[in-house]
Short mmCIF file of C-alpha atoms and ligand atoms in Angstrom, two decimals:
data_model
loop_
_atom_site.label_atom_id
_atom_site.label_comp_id
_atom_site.label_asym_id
_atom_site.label_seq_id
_atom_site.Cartn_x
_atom_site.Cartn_y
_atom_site.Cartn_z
CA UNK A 1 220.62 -126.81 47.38
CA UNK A 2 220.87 -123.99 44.62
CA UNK A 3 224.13 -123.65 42.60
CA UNK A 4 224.22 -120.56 43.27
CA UNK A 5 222.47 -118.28 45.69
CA UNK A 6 223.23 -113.93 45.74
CA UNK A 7 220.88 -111.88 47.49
CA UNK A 8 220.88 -108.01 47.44
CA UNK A 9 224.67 -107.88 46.21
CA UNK A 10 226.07 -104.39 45.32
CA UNK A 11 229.42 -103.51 44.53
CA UNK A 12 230.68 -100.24 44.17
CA UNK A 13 234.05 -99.04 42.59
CA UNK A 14 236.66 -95.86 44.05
CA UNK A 15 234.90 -95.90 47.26
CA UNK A 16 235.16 -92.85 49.21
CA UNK A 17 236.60 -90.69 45.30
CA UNK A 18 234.65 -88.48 43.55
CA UNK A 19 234.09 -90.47 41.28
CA UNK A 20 232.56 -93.85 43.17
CA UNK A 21 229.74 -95.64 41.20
CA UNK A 22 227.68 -98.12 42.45
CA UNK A 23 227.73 -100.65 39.45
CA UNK A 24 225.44 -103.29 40.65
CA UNK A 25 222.43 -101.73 42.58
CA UNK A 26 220.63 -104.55 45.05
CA UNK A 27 221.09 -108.09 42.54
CA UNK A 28 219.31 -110.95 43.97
CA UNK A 29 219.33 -114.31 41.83
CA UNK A 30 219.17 -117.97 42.05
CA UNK A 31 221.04 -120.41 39.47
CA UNK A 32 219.86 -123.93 40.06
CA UNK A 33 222.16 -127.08 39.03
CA UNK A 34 222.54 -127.55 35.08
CA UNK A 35 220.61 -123.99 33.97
CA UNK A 36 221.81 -122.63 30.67
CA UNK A 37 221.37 -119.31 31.19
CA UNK A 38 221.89 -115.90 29.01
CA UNK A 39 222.99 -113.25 30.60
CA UNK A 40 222.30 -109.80 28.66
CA UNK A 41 222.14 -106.27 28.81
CA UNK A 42 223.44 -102.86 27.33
CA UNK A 43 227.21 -102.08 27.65
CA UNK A 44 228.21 -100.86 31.11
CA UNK A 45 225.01 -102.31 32.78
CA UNK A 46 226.94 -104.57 34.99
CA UNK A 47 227.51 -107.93 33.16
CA UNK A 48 231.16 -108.54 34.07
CA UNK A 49 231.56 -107.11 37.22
CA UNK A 50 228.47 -109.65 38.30
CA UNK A 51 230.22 -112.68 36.37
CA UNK A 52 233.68 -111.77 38.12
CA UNK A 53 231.58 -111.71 41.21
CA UNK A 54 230.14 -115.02 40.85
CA UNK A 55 233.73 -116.26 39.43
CA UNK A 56 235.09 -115.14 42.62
CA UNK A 57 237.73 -113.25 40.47
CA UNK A 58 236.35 -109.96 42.60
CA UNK A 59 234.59 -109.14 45.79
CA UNK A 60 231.18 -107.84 46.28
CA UNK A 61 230.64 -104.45 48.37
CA UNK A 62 227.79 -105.41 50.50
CA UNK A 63 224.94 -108.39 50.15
CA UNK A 64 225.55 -112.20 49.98
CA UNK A 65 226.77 -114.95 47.83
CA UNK A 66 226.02 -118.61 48.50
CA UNK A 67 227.79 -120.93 46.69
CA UNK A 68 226.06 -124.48 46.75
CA UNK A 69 225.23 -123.31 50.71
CA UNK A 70 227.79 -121.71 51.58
CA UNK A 71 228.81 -118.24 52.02
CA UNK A 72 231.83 -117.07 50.25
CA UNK A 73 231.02 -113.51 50.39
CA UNK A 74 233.76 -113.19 53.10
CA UNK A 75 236.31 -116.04 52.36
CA UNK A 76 240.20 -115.14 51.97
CA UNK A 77 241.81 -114.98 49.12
CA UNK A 78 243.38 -118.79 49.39
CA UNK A 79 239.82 -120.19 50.05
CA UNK A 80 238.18 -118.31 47.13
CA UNK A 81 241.31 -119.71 44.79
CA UNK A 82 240.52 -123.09 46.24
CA UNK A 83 236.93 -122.54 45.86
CA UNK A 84 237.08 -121.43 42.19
CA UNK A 85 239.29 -124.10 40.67
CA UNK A 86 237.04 -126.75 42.36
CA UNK A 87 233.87 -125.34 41.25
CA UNK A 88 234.19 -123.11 38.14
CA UNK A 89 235.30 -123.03 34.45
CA UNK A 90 235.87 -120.15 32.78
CA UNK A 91 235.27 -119.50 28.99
CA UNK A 92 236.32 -115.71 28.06
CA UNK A 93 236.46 -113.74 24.78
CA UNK A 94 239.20 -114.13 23.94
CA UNK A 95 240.42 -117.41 24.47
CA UNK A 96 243.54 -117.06 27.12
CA UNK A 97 245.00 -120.13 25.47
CA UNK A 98 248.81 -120.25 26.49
CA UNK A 99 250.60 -120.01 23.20
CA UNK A 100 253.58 -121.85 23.57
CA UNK A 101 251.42 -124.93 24.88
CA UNK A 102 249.57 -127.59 22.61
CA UNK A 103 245.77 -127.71 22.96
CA UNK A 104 246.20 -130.82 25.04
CA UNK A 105 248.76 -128.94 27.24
CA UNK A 106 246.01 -126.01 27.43
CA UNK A 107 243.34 -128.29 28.61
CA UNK A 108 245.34 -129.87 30.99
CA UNK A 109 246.34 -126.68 32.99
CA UNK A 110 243.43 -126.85 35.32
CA UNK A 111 244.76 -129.86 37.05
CA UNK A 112 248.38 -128.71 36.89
CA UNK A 113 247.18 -125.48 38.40
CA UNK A 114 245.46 -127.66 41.39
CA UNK A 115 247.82 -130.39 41.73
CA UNK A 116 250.90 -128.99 40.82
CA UNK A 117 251.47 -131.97 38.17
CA UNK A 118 249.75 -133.72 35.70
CA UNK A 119 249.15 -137.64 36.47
CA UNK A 120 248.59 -139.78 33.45
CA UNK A 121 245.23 -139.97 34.17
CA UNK A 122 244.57 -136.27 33.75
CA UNK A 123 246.19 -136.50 30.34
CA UNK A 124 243.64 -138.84 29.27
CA UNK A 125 240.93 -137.11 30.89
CA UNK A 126 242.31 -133.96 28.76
CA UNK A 127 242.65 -135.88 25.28
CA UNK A 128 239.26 -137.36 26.16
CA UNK A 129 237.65 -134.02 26.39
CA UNK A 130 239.80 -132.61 23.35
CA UNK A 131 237.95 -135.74 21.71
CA UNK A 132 234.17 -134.47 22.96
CA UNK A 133 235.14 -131.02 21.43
CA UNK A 134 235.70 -132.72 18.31
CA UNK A 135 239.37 -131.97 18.21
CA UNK A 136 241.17 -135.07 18.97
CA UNK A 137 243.02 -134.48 15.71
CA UNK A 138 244.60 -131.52 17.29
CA UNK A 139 245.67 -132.07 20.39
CA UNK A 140 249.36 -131.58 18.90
CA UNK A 141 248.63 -128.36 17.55
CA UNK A 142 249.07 -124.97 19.03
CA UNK A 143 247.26 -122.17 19.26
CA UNK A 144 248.24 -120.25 16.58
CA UNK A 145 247.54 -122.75 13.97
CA UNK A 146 243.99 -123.09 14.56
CA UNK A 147 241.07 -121.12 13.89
CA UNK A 148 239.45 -118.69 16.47
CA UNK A 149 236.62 -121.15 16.67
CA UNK A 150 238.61 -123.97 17.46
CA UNK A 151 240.55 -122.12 19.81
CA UNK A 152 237.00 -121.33 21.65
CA UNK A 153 236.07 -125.02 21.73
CA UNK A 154 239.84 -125.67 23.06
CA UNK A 155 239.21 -123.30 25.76
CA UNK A 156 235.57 -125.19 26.22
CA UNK A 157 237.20 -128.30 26.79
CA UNK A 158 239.67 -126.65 29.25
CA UNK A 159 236.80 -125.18 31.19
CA UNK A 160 235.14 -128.40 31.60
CA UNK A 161 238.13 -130.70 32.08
CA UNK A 162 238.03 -131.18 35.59
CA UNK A 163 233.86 -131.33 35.52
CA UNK A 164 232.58 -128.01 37.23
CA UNK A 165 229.22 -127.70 38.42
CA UNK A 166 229.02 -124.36 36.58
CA UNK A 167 230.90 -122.60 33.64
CA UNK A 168 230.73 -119.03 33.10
CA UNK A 169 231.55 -117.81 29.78
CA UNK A 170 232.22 -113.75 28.89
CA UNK A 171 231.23 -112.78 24.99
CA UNK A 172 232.55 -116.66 24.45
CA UNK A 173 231.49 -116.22 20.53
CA UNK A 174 232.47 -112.09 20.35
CA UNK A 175 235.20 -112.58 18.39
CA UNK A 176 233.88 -115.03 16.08
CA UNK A 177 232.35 -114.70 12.89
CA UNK A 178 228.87 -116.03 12.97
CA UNK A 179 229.52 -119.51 11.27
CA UNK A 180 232.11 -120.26 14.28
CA UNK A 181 230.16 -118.52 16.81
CA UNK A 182 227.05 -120.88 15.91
CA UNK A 183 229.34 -123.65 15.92
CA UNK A 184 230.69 -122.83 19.82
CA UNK A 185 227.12 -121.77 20.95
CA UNK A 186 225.99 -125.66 19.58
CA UNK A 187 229.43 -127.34 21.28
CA UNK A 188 228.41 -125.46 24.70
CA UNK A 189 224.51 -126.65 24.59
CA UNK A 190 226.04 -129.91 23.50
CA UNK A 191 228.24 -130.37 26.42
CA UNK A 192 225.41 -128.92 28.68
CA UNK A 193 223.03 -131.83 27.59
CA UNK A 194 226.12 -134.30 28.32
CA UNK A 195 227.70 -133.53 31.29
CA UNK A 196 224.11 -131.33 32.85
CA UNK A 197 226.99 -128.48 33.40
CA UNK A 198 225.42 -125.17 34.41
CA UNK A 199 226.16 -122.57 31.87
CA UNK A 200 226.06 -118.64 32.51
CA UNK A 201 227.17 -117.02 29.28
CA UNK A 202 226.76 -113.24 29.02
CA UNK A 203 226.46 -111.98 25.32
CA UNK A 204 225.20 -109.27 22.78
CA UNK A 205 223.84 -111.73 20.40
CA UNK A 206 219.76 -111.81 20.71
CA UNK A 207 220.49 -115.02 18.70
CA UNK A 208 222.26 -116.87 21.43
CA UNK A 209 219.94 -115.45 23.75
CA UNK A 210 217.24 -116.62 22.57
CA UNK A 211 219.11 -120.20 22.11
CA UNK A 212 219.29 -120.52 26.05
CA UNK A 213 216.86 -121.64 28.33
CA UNK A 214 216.46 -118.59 30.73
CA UNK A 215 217.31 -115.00 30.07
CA UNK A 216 218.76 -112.75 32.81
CA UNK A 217 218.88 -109.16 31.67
CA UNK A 218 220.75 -106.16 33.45
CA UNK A 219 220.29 -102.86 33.16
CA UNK A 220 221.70 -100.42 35.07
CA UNK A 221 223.18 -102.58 37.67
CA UNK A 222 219.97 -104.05 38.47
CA UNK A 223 218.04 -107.26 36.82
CA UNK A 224 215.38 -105.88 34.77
CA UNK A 225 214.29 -109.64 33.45
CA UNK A 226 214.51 -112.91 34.50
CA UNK A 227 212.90 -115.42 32.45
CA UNK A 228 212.42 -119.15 31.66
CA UNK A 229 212.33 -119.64 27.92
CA UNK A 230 211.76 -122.60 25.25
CA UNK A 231 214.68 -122.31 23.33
CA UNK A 232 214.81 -121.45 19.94
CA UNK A 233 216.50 -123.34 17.16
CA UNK A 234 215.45 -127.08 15.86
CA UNK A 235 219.20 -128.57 16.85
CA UNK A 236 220.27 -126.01 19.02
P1 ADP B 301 229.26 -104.66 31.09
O1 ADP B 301 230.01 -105.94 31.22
O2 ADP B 301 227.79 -104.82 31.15
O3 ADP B 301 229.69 -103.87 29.88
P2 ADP B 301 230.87 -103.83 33.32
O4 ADP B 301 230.58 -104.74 34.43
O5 ADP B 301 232.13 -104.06 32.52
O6 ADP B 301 229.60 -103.77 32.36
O7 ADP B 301 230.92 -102.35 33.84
C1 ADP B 301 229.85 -101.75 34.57
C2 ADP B 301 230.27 -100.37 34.99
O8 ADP B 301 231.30 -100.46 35.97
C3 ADP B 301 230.85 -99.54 33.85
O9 ADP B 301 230.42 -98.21 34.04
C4 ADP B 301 232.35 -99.68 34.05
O10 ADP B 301 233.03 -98.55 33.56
C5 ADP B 301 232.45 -99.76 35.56
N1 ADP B 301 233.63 -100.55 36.00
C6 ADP B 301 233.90 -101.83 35.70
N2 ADP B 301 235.02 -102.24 36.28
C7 ADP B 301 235.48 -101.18 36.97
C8 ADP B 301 236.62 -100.96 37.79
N3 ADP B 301 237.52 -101.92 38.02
N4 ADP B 301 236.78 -99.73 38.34
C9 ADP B 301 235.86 -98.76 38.12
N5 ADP B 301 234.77 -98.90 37.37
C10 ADP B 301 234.58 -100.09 36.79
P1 ADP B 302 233.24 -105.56 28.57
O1 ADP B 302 232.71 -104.43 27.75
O2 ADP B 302 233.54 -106.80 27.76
O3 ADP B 302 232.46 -105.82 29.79
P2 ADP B 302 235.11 -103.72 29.60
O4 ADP B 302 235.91 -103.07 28.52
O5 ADP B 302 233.96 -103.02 30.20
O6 ADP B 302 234.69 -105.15 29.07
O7 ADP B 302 236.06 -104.10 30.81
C1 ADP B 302 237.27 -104.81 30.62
C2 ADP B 302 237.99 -104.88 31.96
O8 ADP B 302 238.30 -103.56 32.42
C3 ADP B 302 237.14 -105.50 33.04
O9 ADP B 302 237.96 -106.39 33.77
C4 ADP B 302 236.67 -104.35 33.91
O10 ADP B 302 236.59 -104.74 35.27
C5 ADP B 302 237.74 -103.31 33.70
N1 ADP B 302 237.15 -101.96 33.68
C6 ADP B 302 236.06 -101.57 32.99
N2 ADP B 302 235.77 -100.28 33.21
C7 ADP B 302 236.72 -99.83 34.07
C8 ADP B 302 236.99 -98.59 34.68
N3 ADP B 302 236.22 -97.52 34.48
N4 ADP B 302 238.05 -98.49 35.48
C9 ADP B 302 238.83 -99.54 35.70
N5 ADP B 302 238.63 -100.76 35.15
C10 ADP B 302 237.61 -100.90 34.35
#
């Protein structure tokens, strides 16, 4: 079974207002289990509104979305919240770190957010995935007192905490300078090769790009390329 499965999706927005726009135009794509995939394209071609749509963060106007089988295109809101925290992580730009929590407290939201508490074992699963991020040293520490890049591989390990099938990441390395946004790209293709996590990550950087195994671009709310790649870069 795919991942991941949409077929002739469009969405439009203001429906019905002078001003509707159809934003994604007839987008069909498959995303098989543990792709790392770029997905690129020129500003206002579509990216987010198709990540939200696979995130499940926003409906599509017409077309279908199979999730590993099964159709979510028409699923209520409960089911798609269900359906999301089982299935996805989310990595965005900036990092949505809670502030006021430690990192370990960050990466353990997931399961307080589907449980409703934290068992002990969580918290280990959380300090053990602070630990794979390389920042077992700062599990104390909050947000503020660490670098953007560590507060990107923070937010990795939250993302992957309870094990996903598939992360999708928005600009995850936009705000970072490019010694930390090498750094996150490497933790992400690291974690990839462990755990055989799907990746989608949408970015500017023809860098990254060209650092991931298939390339998706957009244009104009449609997909313009779609391409299997040998990735570039001796460690990756
Ligand atoms: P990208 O991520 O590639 O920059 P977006 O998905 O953010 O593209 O936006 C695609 C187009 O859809 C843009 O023209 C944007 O202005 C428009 N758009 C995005 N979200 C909304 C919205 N909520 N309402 C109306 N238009 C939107
Ligand atoms: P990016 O360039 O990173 O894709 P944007 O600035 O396009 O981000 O969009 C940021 C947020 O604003 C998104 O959640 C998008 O849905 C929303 N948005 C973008 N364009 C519009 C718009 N024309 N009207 C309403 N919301 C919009």
């Amino acid at each position: 079974v795919p991942l991941l499965q949409l077929a002739d999706v469009r969405k439009r927005y203001n429906i019905g207002q002078p001003n509707e726009a159809e934003v994604l135009r007839g987008v069909s794509l498959t995303l098989q289990p543990g792709e790392f995939a770029a997905l690129i394209g020129p500003s206002g071609s579509g990216k987010s509104t198709l990540l939200n749509i696979i995130g499940l963060l926003e409906p599509l106007t017409t077309g279908s979305y199979q999730l590993q089988g099964d159709e979510v295109a028409g699923l209520d809101d409960a089911a798609l919240t269900l359906r999301r925290r089982t299935t996805l992580g989310f990595v965005f730009q900036f990092h949505h770190l809670l502030p006021a929590f430690t990192a370990l407290e960050n990466v353990t939201l997931p399961a307080l957010m589907r449980e409703g508490a934290v068992s002990a074992a969580e918290t280990d699963r959380a300090l053990a995935m602070l630990q794979a991020v390389g920042l077992a040293q700062a599990a104390a520490k909050r947000p503020g007192q660490l670098s953007g890049g560590m507060q990107q591989r923070v937010a990795i390990a939250r993302a992957l905490v309870l094990q996903p099938p598939l992360v999708l990441a928005d600009e995850p390395t936009g705000n970072l300078d490019t010694a930390s946004s090498d750094e996150v790209f490497k933790l992400m293709r690291h974690m990839h090769a462990t755990l055989n996590t799907a990746f989608l990550i949408v970015t500017h950087d023809p860098r990254l790009a060209a650092r991931c195994d298939r390339v998706i671009e957009l244009v104009d709310g449609r997909i313009q390329r779609d391409e299997r790649q040998v990735p570039t870069g001796a460690d990756n």
